[in-house]
Amino acid sequence: MTGPAAHPGTAARPEPDTRTTPGMVCAHHHLYSALARGMPAPPRTPTKFLEILELVWWRLDRALDLDIIEWSAKLGALEALESGTTAIIDHHESPNAIEGSLDVIAAACAEVGVRVDCCYGVTDRHGSAGAAAGLAENDRFLRAGGRGHVGVHAAFTCSDATLEAAAGLAADHRTGVHIHVSEGTADLAAGARLESLARDDWLVIHAVHLDRDLPGVIVHNPRSNMNNAVGYARPAARPNPVALGTDGIGAAMLDEFRVAYVRLREDDVTATPETAWSWLETGWRLFPEALEDTVTWSYDRMDPWSLAFTTGVQATDVTVDGETVLRDGRPTRVDADEIRAKAAEAAARLFAKLEEMPWRPSG
């Protein structure tokens, strides 16, 4: 027995009387990965998570320049808008184009009409000078009034001094740290290293192998975790608030909600869609302005029990800060075809750079 009929009580639930919801929030994204689709394959298949990072993502971020970052962010923001997501909490890394990168991302999203919270992912993979440059970019962007967090790649790629500096910088700016935590087994020590630093305003991304409770909002990325075969985070077992992110796999939050629900139910057959939907709602706590945005959908039963079993639901009209930025499925501020064409050109340049890059990671 499959589908809604397998869940007692669904037939008695009242049907909603509107197709409209607030704007969706993607609580963890990597807009710089929007051009990665179709990228050159590594010469061998990674067999563990650390190899995925070394052979794929850590090569990609080294190939980024400000122009590629711009078109990747515009394409990612456009796709977010088309999927009803009006607010993105982004985590960025481009070790050969650090200074000004957050401004480029913020401007690209603003042009499309999508809200964004930016950070630069600090790491010691490129030496102490690289870590200092990452901290400086976070500091510069926040001092200039940009909306954001202080980004950290992950504890296992940072020294204690770098982690302490990032935590201190975040406290100085009265914001939190946005950090990958225990995503894979290479980062098993993260809990112990972060226990004295973490605060309630931190974004704790993944927490798949986290061995203790830390303060902060846990951001669950079920599609990414499954794709990378790192395990199941069991977010419902944590005392923390839980939000949903995509870890760079687009920004279609209804898709992420469905996967979050079925993965939760695989772990606990008594689970209901309301739990996974509550994780979407936590996004509005993180980005409350999205509550004032409106999304009109192609489906007239925008409740978790219906949406958990319904695919193909599309955003038709979106308003952000009172302005219609998507009408009849088309953006009003930008030319979608032009963005896709320019993004394809940028992707071709990115792929050429990757083809020329040595396979052995530098950090």
Short mmCIF file of C-alpha atoms in Angstrom, two decimals:
data_model
loop_
_atom_site.label_atom_id
_atom_site.label_comp_id
_atom_site.label_asym_id
_atom_site.label_seq_id
_atom_site.Cartn_x
_atom_site.Cartn_y
_atom_site.Cartn_z
CA MET A 1 0.00 0.00 0.00
CA THR A 2 1.51 3.34 -1.03
CA GLY A 3 0.74 7.03 -1.02
CA PRO A 4 -1.57 9.04 1.23
CA ALA A 5 -4.01 6.16 1.73
CA ALA A 6 -1.30 4.39 3.73
CA HIS A 7 -1.54 7.05 6.42
CA PRO A 8 -4.61 6.86 8.67
CA GLY A 9 -6.52 10.07 9.07
CA THR A 10 -5.42 11.90 5.96
CA ALA A 11 -8.90 11.86 4.42
CA ALA A 12 -10.30 13.70 7.41
CA ARG A 13 -7.84 16.56 7.20
CA PRO A 14 -9.35 19.88 6.06
CA GLU A 15 -8.31 21.03 2.63
CA PRO A 16 -6.58 24.41 2.52
CA ASP A 17 -8.42 27.23 0.80
CA THR A 18 -5.43 28.87 -0.87
CA ARG A 19 -2.60 28.18 -3.31
CA THR A 20 -0.39 30.75 -1.58
CA THR A 21 2.45 30.33 0.91
CA PRO A 22 5.22 32.60 2.16
CA GLY A 23 8.49 32.50 0.25
CA MET A 24 10.52 29.36 0.81
CA VAL A 25 13.92 29.58 2.52
CA CYS A 26 16.96 27.51 1.56
CA ALA A 27 18.91 27.44 4.81
CA HIS A 28 22.14 26.15 3.27
CA HIS A 29 23.18 26.60 -0.35
CA HIS A 30 26.35 26.79 -2.41
CA LEU A 31 25.42 29.11 -5.26
CA TYR A 32 28.90 28.65 -6.73
CA SER A 33 27.95 25.08 -7.62
CA ALA A 34 25.15 26.11 -10.01
CA LEU A 35 27.46 25.72 -13.01
CA ALA A 36 28.85 22.35 -11.89
CA ARG A 37 26.31 20.30 -13.83
CA GLY A 38 28.15 18.67 -16.72
CA MET A 39 31.60 19.49 -15.33
CA PRO A 40 34.51 17.24 -16.39
CA ALA A 41 34.56 13.98 -14.48
CA PRO A 42 37.53 13.09 -12.28
CA PRO A 43 39.92 10.48 -13.70
CA ARG A 44 38.76 7.97 -11.11
CA THR A 45 35.58 7.51 -9.16
CA PRO A 46 35.80 8.77 -5.57
CA THR A 47 35.14 5.95 -3.11
CA LYS A 48 34.73 8.02 0.06
CA PHE A 49 33.53 11.46 1.02
CA LEU A 50 36.97 13.03 1.47
CA GLU A 51 37.86 11.96 -2.08
CA ILE A 52 34.67 13.60 -3.37
CA LEU A 53 35.86 16.84 -1.79
CA GLU A 54 39.43 16.49 -3.07
CA LEU A 55 38.65 15.34 -6.59
CA VAL A 56 35.53 17.39 -7.27
CA TRP A 57 34.58 20.31 -5.04
CA TRP A 58 37.98 21.51 -3.88
CA ARG A 59 39.09 21.62 -7.50
CA LEU A 60 35.94 23.46 -8.56
CA ASP A 61 36.29 26.20 -5.96
CA ARG A 62 39.92 26.84 -7.02
CA ALA A 63 38.76 27.40 -10.60
CA LEU A 64 36.30 30.16 -9.74
CA ASP A 65 36.83 33.79 -10.69
CA LEU A 66 34.54 36.74 -10.05
CA ASP A 67 32.85 36.52 -13.45
CA ILE A 68 32.08 32.82 -13.05
CA ILE A 69 30.84 33.50 -9.51
CA GLU A 70 28.49 36.21 -10.82
CA TRP A 71 26.81 34.03 -13.45
CA SER A 72 26.66 31.04 -11.16
CA ALA A 73 24.92 33.16 -8.53
CA LYS A 74 22.51 34.65 -11.06
CA LEU A 75 21.58 31.22 -12.39
CA GLY A 76 21.19 29.82 -8.89
CA ALA A 77 19.04 32.76 -7.82
CA LEU A 78 16.88 32.46 -10.95
CA GLU A 79 16.29 28.76 -10.32
CA ALA A 80 15.48 29.51 -6.68
CA LEU A 81 12.90 32.10 -7.70
CA GLU A 82 11.34 29.73 -10.23
CA SER A 83 10.97 27.13 -7.47
CA GLY A 84 9.30 29.55 -5.03
CA THR A 85 12.39 30.18 -2.89
CA THR A 86 12.78 33.86 -2.06
CA ALA A 87 15.58 33.66 0.52
CA ILE A 88 18.92 31.82 0.38
CA ILE A 89 21.52 31.37 3.11
CA ASP A 90 24.64 30.88 1.04
CA HIS A 91 28.05 29.43 1.90
CA HIS A 92 30.79 30.43 -0.55
CA GLU A 93 34.42 29.50 -1.22
CA SER A 94 36.68 30.69 -4.07
CA PRO A 95 40.29 30.67 -2.81
CA ASN A 96 41.67 32.37 -5.93
CA ALA A 97 38.98 35.09 -5.93
CA ILE A 98 38.18 35.90 -2.32
CA GLU A 99 38.06 39.69 -2.01
CA GLY A 100 34.74 41.08 -3.21
CA SER A 101 33.22 37.67 -3.88
CA LEU A 102 30.40 38.17 -1.37
CA ASP A 103 29.48 41.51 -2.96
CA VAL A 104 29.24 39.78 -6.34
CA ILE A 105 26.88 37.13 -4.94
CA ALA A 106 24.73 39.64 -3.09
CA ALA A 107 24.43 41.88 -6.16
CA ALA A 108 23.57 38.95 -8.43
CA CYS A 109 20.76 37.80 -6.15
CA ALA A 110 19.44 41.33 -5.74
CA GLU A 111 19.30 41.76 -9.51
CA VAL A 112 17.12 38.65 -9.83
CA GLY A 113 14.99 39.67 -6.84
CA VAL A 114 15.99 36.99 -4.31
CA ARG A 115 17.09 37.68 -0.74
CA VAL A 116 20.47 36.30 0.30
CA ASP A 117 22.53 35.88 3.45
CA CYS A 118 26.22 35.51 2.54
CA CYS A 119 29.37 34.14 4.12
CA TYR A 120 32.84 33.12 3.04
CA GLY A 121 33.94 29.64 4.15
CA VAL A 122 37.23 30.14 5.98
CA THR A 123 39.73 27.29 5.78
CA ASP A 124 43.41 26.58 6.36
CA ARG A 125 43.58 24.34 3.27
CA HIS A 126 45.38 27.15 1.45
CA GLY A 127 47.64 28.21 4.30
CA SER A 128 47.38 30.85 6.99
CA ALA A 129 47.26 33.63 4.39
CA GLY A 130 44.23 32.03 2.77
CA ALA A 131 42.48 31.72 6.13
CA ALA A 132 43.25 35.36 6.92
CA ALA A 133 41.88 36.46 3.54
CA GLY A 134 38.66 34.52 4.17
CA LEU A 135 38.21 36.11 7.58
CA ALA A 136 38.87 39.53 6.05
CA GLU A 137 36.20 38.99 3.37
CA ASN A 138 33.61 38.09 5.99
CA ASP A 139 34.61 41.12 8.06
CA ARG A 140 34.61 43.51 5.08
CA PHE A 141 31.20 42.36 3.85
CA LEU A 142 29.57 42.56 7.27
CA ARG A 143 31.13 45.95 8.08
CA ALA A 144 29.72 47.29 4.82
CA GLY A 145 26.23 46.34 5.95
CA GLY A 146 25.84 43.07 4.05
CA ARG A 147 23.51 40.47 5.47
CA GLY A 148 25.43 37.40 6.49
CA HIS A 149 27.21 35.05 8.84
CA VAL A 150 30.87 34.29 9.32
CA GLY A 151 31.59 31.21 7.24
CA VAL A 152 33.86 28.31 8.12
CA HIS A 153 34.41 25.37 5.81
CA ALA A 154 34.68 22.67 8.48
CA ALA A 155 36.60 22.10 11.68
CA PHE A 156 38.81 19.42 10.16
CA THR A 157 40.22 21.89 7.62
CA CYS A 158 40.85 24.62 10.20
CA SER A 159 43.32 25.13 13.02
CA ASP A 160 42.04 25.89 16.50
CA ALA A 161 43.28 29.45 16.06
CA THR A 162 41.24 29.89 12.87
CA LEU A 163 38.10 28.47 14.51
CA GLU A 164 38.54 30.81 17.47
CA ALA A 165 39.10 33.79 15.16
CA ALA A 166 35.95 33.02 13.19
CA ALA A 167 33.88 32.61 16.36
CA GLY A 168 35.24 35.89 17.71
CA LEU A 169 34.55 37.74 14.47
CA ALA A 170 30.97 36.47 14.43
CA ALA A 171 30.45 37.60 18.02
CA ASP A 172 31.88 41.04 17.16
CA HIS A 173 29.36 41.37 14.34
CA ARG A 174 26.52 39.95 16.45
CA THR A 175 25.91 37.14 14.03
CA GLY A 176 26.53 33.42 13.97
CA VAL A 177 29.01 31.07 12.32
CA HIS A 178 27.83 29.07 9.28
CA ILE A 179 29.87 25.84 9.32
CA HIS A 180 29.79 22.24 8.05
CA VAL A 181 29.92 19.98 11.10
CA SER A 182 30.71 16.24 11.07
CA GLU A 183 29.36 15.74 7.57
CA GLY A 184 31.74 12.82 7.06
CA THR A 185 33.94 10.67 9.24
CA ALA A 186 36.96 12.91 8.53
CA ASP A 187 35.32 15.49 10.82
CA LEU A 188 34.53 13.25 13.81
CA ALA A 189 36.38 15.54 16.23
CA ALA A 190 34.27 18.58 15.34
CA GLY A 191 31.98 18.29 18.35
CA ALA A 192 34.82 18.37 20.84
CA ARG A 193 36.60 21.20 19.03
CA LEU A 194 33.50 23.39 18.71
CA GLU A 195 31.84 22.69 22.04
CA SER A 196 33.28 25.75 23.79
CA LEU A 197 32.76 28.03 20.78
CA ALA A 198 29.30 27.30 19.37
CA ARG A 199 26.35 29.54 20.17
CA ASP A 200 22.63 29.49 19.61
CA ASP A 201 22.94 31.70 16.52
CA TRP A 202 25.27 29.27 14.72
CA LEU A 203 24.18 27.30 11.66
CA VAL A 204 25.38 23.74 12.20
CA ILE A 205 25.30 22.14 8.76
CA HIS A 206 24.79 18.36 8.36
CA ALA A 207 25.71 17.02 11.85
CA VAL A 208 25.61 13.49 10.43
CA HIS A 209 28.35 12.13 12.70
CA LEU A 210 28.15 14.72 15.49
CA ASP A 211 28.89 12.92 18.76
CA ARG A 212 27.36 15.46 21.14
CA ASP A 213 24.82 18.25 21.22
CA LEU A 214 25.97 21.71 20.18
CA PRO A 215 24.03 24.97 20.33
CA GLY A 216 22.62 26.32 17.09
CA VAL A 217 20.22 25.44 14.33
CA ILE A 218 20.99 22.15 12.61
CA VAL A 219 20.52 22.43 8.85
CA HIS A 220 19.60 19.07 7.34
CA ASN A 221 20.47 18.39 3.68
CA PRO A 222 19.01 14.94 2.97
CA ARG A 223 19.57 14.77 -0.80
CA SER A 224 23.22 15.77 -0.45
CA ASN A 225 23.84 13.36 2.41
CA MET A 226 22.35 10.50 0.40
CA ASN A 227 24.25 11.49 -2.74
CA ASN A 228 27.55 11.57 -0.85
CA ALA A 229 26.75 8.37 1.07
CA VAL A 230 27.76 9.95 4.38
CA GLY A 231 24.87 8.50 6.40
CA TYR A 232 21.64 9.75 7.94
CA ALA A 233 21.82 12.65 10.38
CA ARG A 234 18.63 11.73 12.31
CA PRO A 235 17.80 15.40 12.90
CA ALA A 236 14.51 14.58 14.64
CA ALA A 237 16.49 13.02 17.50
CA ARG A 238 18.36 16.27 18.21
CA PRO A 239 17.13 18.90 20.71
CA ASN A 240 18.04 21.69 18.26
CA PRO A 241 15.76 23.54 15.90
CA VAL A 242 16.13 21.94 12.45
CA ALA A 243 16.02 23.72 9.09
CA LEU A 244 16.31 22.38 5.56
CA GLY A 245 19.01 23.18 3.04
CA THR A 246 20.13 21.76 -0.27
CA ASP A 247 23.93 21.94 0.02
CA GLY A 248 24.04 23.30 -3.51
CA ILE A 249 21.55 20.93 -5.20
CA GLY A 250 19.39 23.80 -6.43
CA ALA A 251 16.88 25.53 -4.18
CA ALA A 252 13.66 23.60 -4.79
CA MET A 253 12.59 23.32 -1.18
CA LEU A 254 9.43 21.30 -1.86
CA ASP A 255 11.67 18.62 -3.37
CA GLU A 256 13.95 18.75 -0.33
CA PHE A 257 10.92 18.50 1.96
CA ARG A 258 9.68 15.35 0.21
CA VAL A 259 13.05 13.63 0.44
CA ALA A 260 13.43 14.74 4.06
CA TYR A 261 10.06 13.18 4.85
CA VAL A 262 10.59 9.82 3.16
CA ARG A 263 14.09 9.52 4.64
CA LEU A 264 12.68 10.31 8.07
CA ARG A 265 9.90 7.77 7.58
CA GLU A 266 12.39 5.12 6.49
CA ASP A 267 14.04 5.62 9.88
CA ASP A 268 10.76 5.91 11.82
CA VAL A 269 7.60 4.46 10.30
CA THR A 270 5.44 6.52 12.69
CA ALA A 271 6.79 9.82 11.33
CA THR A 272 4.40 12.24 9.60
CA PRO A 273 4.98 14.97 7.02
CA GLU A 274 4.37 17.66 9.64
CA THR A 275 7.83 17.04 11.10
CA ALA A 276 9.62 17.62 7.81
CA TRP A 277 7.36 20.60 7.10
CA SER A 278 8.33 22.11 10.46
CA TRP A 279 11.92 22.03 9.25
CA LEU A 280 10.89 24.21 6.32
CA GLU A 281 9.15 26.55 8.77
CA THR A 282 12.38 26.95 10.75
CA GLY A 283 13.74 28.69 7.67
CA TRP A 284 11.29 31.51 8.32
CA ARG A 285 12.78 31.93 11.78
CA LEU A 286 16.21 32.29 10.20
CA PHE A 287 15.01 34.60 7.41
CA PRO A 288 11.78 36.18 8.74
CA GLU A 289 11.49 38.60 5.82
CA ALA A 290 10.47 35.65 3.64
CA LEU A 291 7.24 35.45 5.65
CA GLU A 292 6.23 38.72 4.00
CA ASP A 293 6.89 37.32 0.53
CA THR A 294 4.16 35.40 -1.29
CA VAL A 295 4.29 32.44 -3.62
CA THR A 296 1.29 31.34 -5.65
CA TRP A 297 1.55 27.70 -6.68
CA SER A 298 0.10 25.56 -9.46
CA TYR A 299 -1.49 23.27 -6.85
CA ASP A 300 -4.42 24.06 -4.59
CA ARG A 301 -3.61 21.83 -1.61
CA MET A 302 -0.51 23.39 -0.11
CA ASP A 303 -0.49 21.32 3.06
CA PRO A 304 2.26 18.88 4.10
CA TRP A 305 0.18 15.71 3.80
CA SER A 306 -0.75 16.51 0.21
CA LEU A 307 2.63 17.86 -0.83
CA ALA A 308 4.52 14.87 0.56
CA PHE A 309 2.95 12.73 -2.19
CA THR A 310 2.54 15.26 -5.01
CA THR A 311 5.26 16.11 -7.51
CA GLY A 312 5.35 18.74 -10.24
CA VAL A 313 4.06 21.61 -8.07
CA GLN A 314 5.35 24.84 -9.62
CA ALA A 315 5.55 28.45 -8.48
CA THR A 316 3.50 30.60 -10.86
CA ASP A 317 3.74 34.05 -9.23
CA VAL A 318 6.11 35.39 -6.56
CA THR A 319 6.26 38.71 -4.75
CA VAL A 320 9.31 39.84 -2.76
CA ASP A 321 9.06 42.91 -0.55
CA GLY A 322 5.77 43.77 -2.26
CA GLU A 323 7.17 43.57 -5.80
CA THR A 324 6.09 40.90 -8.29
CA VAL A 325 9.37 39.28 -9.33
CA LEU A 326 7.85 36.19 -10.99
CA ARG A 327 4.68 36.39 -13.07
CA ASP A 328 3.21 33.38 -14.88
CA GLY A 329 6.42 31.50 -14.20
CA ARG A 330 8.71 34.14 -15.75
CA PRO A 331 10.98 36.56 -13.87
CA THR A 332 10.10 40.22 -14.22
CA ARG A 333 13.45 41.82 -13.36
CA VAL A 334 15.76 39.81 -15.58
CA ASP A 335 15.78 37.94 -18.87
CA ALA A 336 15.88 34.25 -17.94
CA ASP A 337 17.10 33.21 -21.38
CA GLU A 338 19.99 35.68 -21.23
CA ILE A 339 21.04 34.48 -17.79
CA ARG A 340 21.03 30.86 -18.94
CA ALA A 341 23.01 31.72 -22.06
CA LYS A 342 25.61 33.76 -20.16
CA ALA A 343 25.81 31.08 -17.47
CA ALA A 344 26.47 28.46 -20.15
CA GLU A 345 29.36 30.58 -21.46
CA ALA A 346 30.76 30.93 -17.94
CA ALA A 347 30.38 27.19 -17.41
CA ALA A 348 32.38 26.49 -20.56
CA ARG A 349 35.21 28.67 -19.22
CA LEU A 350 34.98 26.94 -15.84
CA PHE A 351 35.16 23.49 -17.43
CA ALA A 352 38.17 24.49 -19.53
CA LYS A 353 39.97 25.65 -16.39
CA LEU A 354 39.16 22.38 -14.68
CA GLU A 355 40.51 20.38 -17.62
CA GLU A 356 43.82 22.23 -17.30
CA MET A 357 44.05 21.97 -13.51
CA PRO A 358 46.31 19.33 -11.93
CA TRP A 359 44.28 16.56 -10.31
CA ARG A 360 46.21 16.51 -7.09
CA PRO A 361 44.56 18.97 -4.65
CA SER A 362 46.69 21.83 -3.42
CA GLY A 363 45.10 21.92 0.03
#
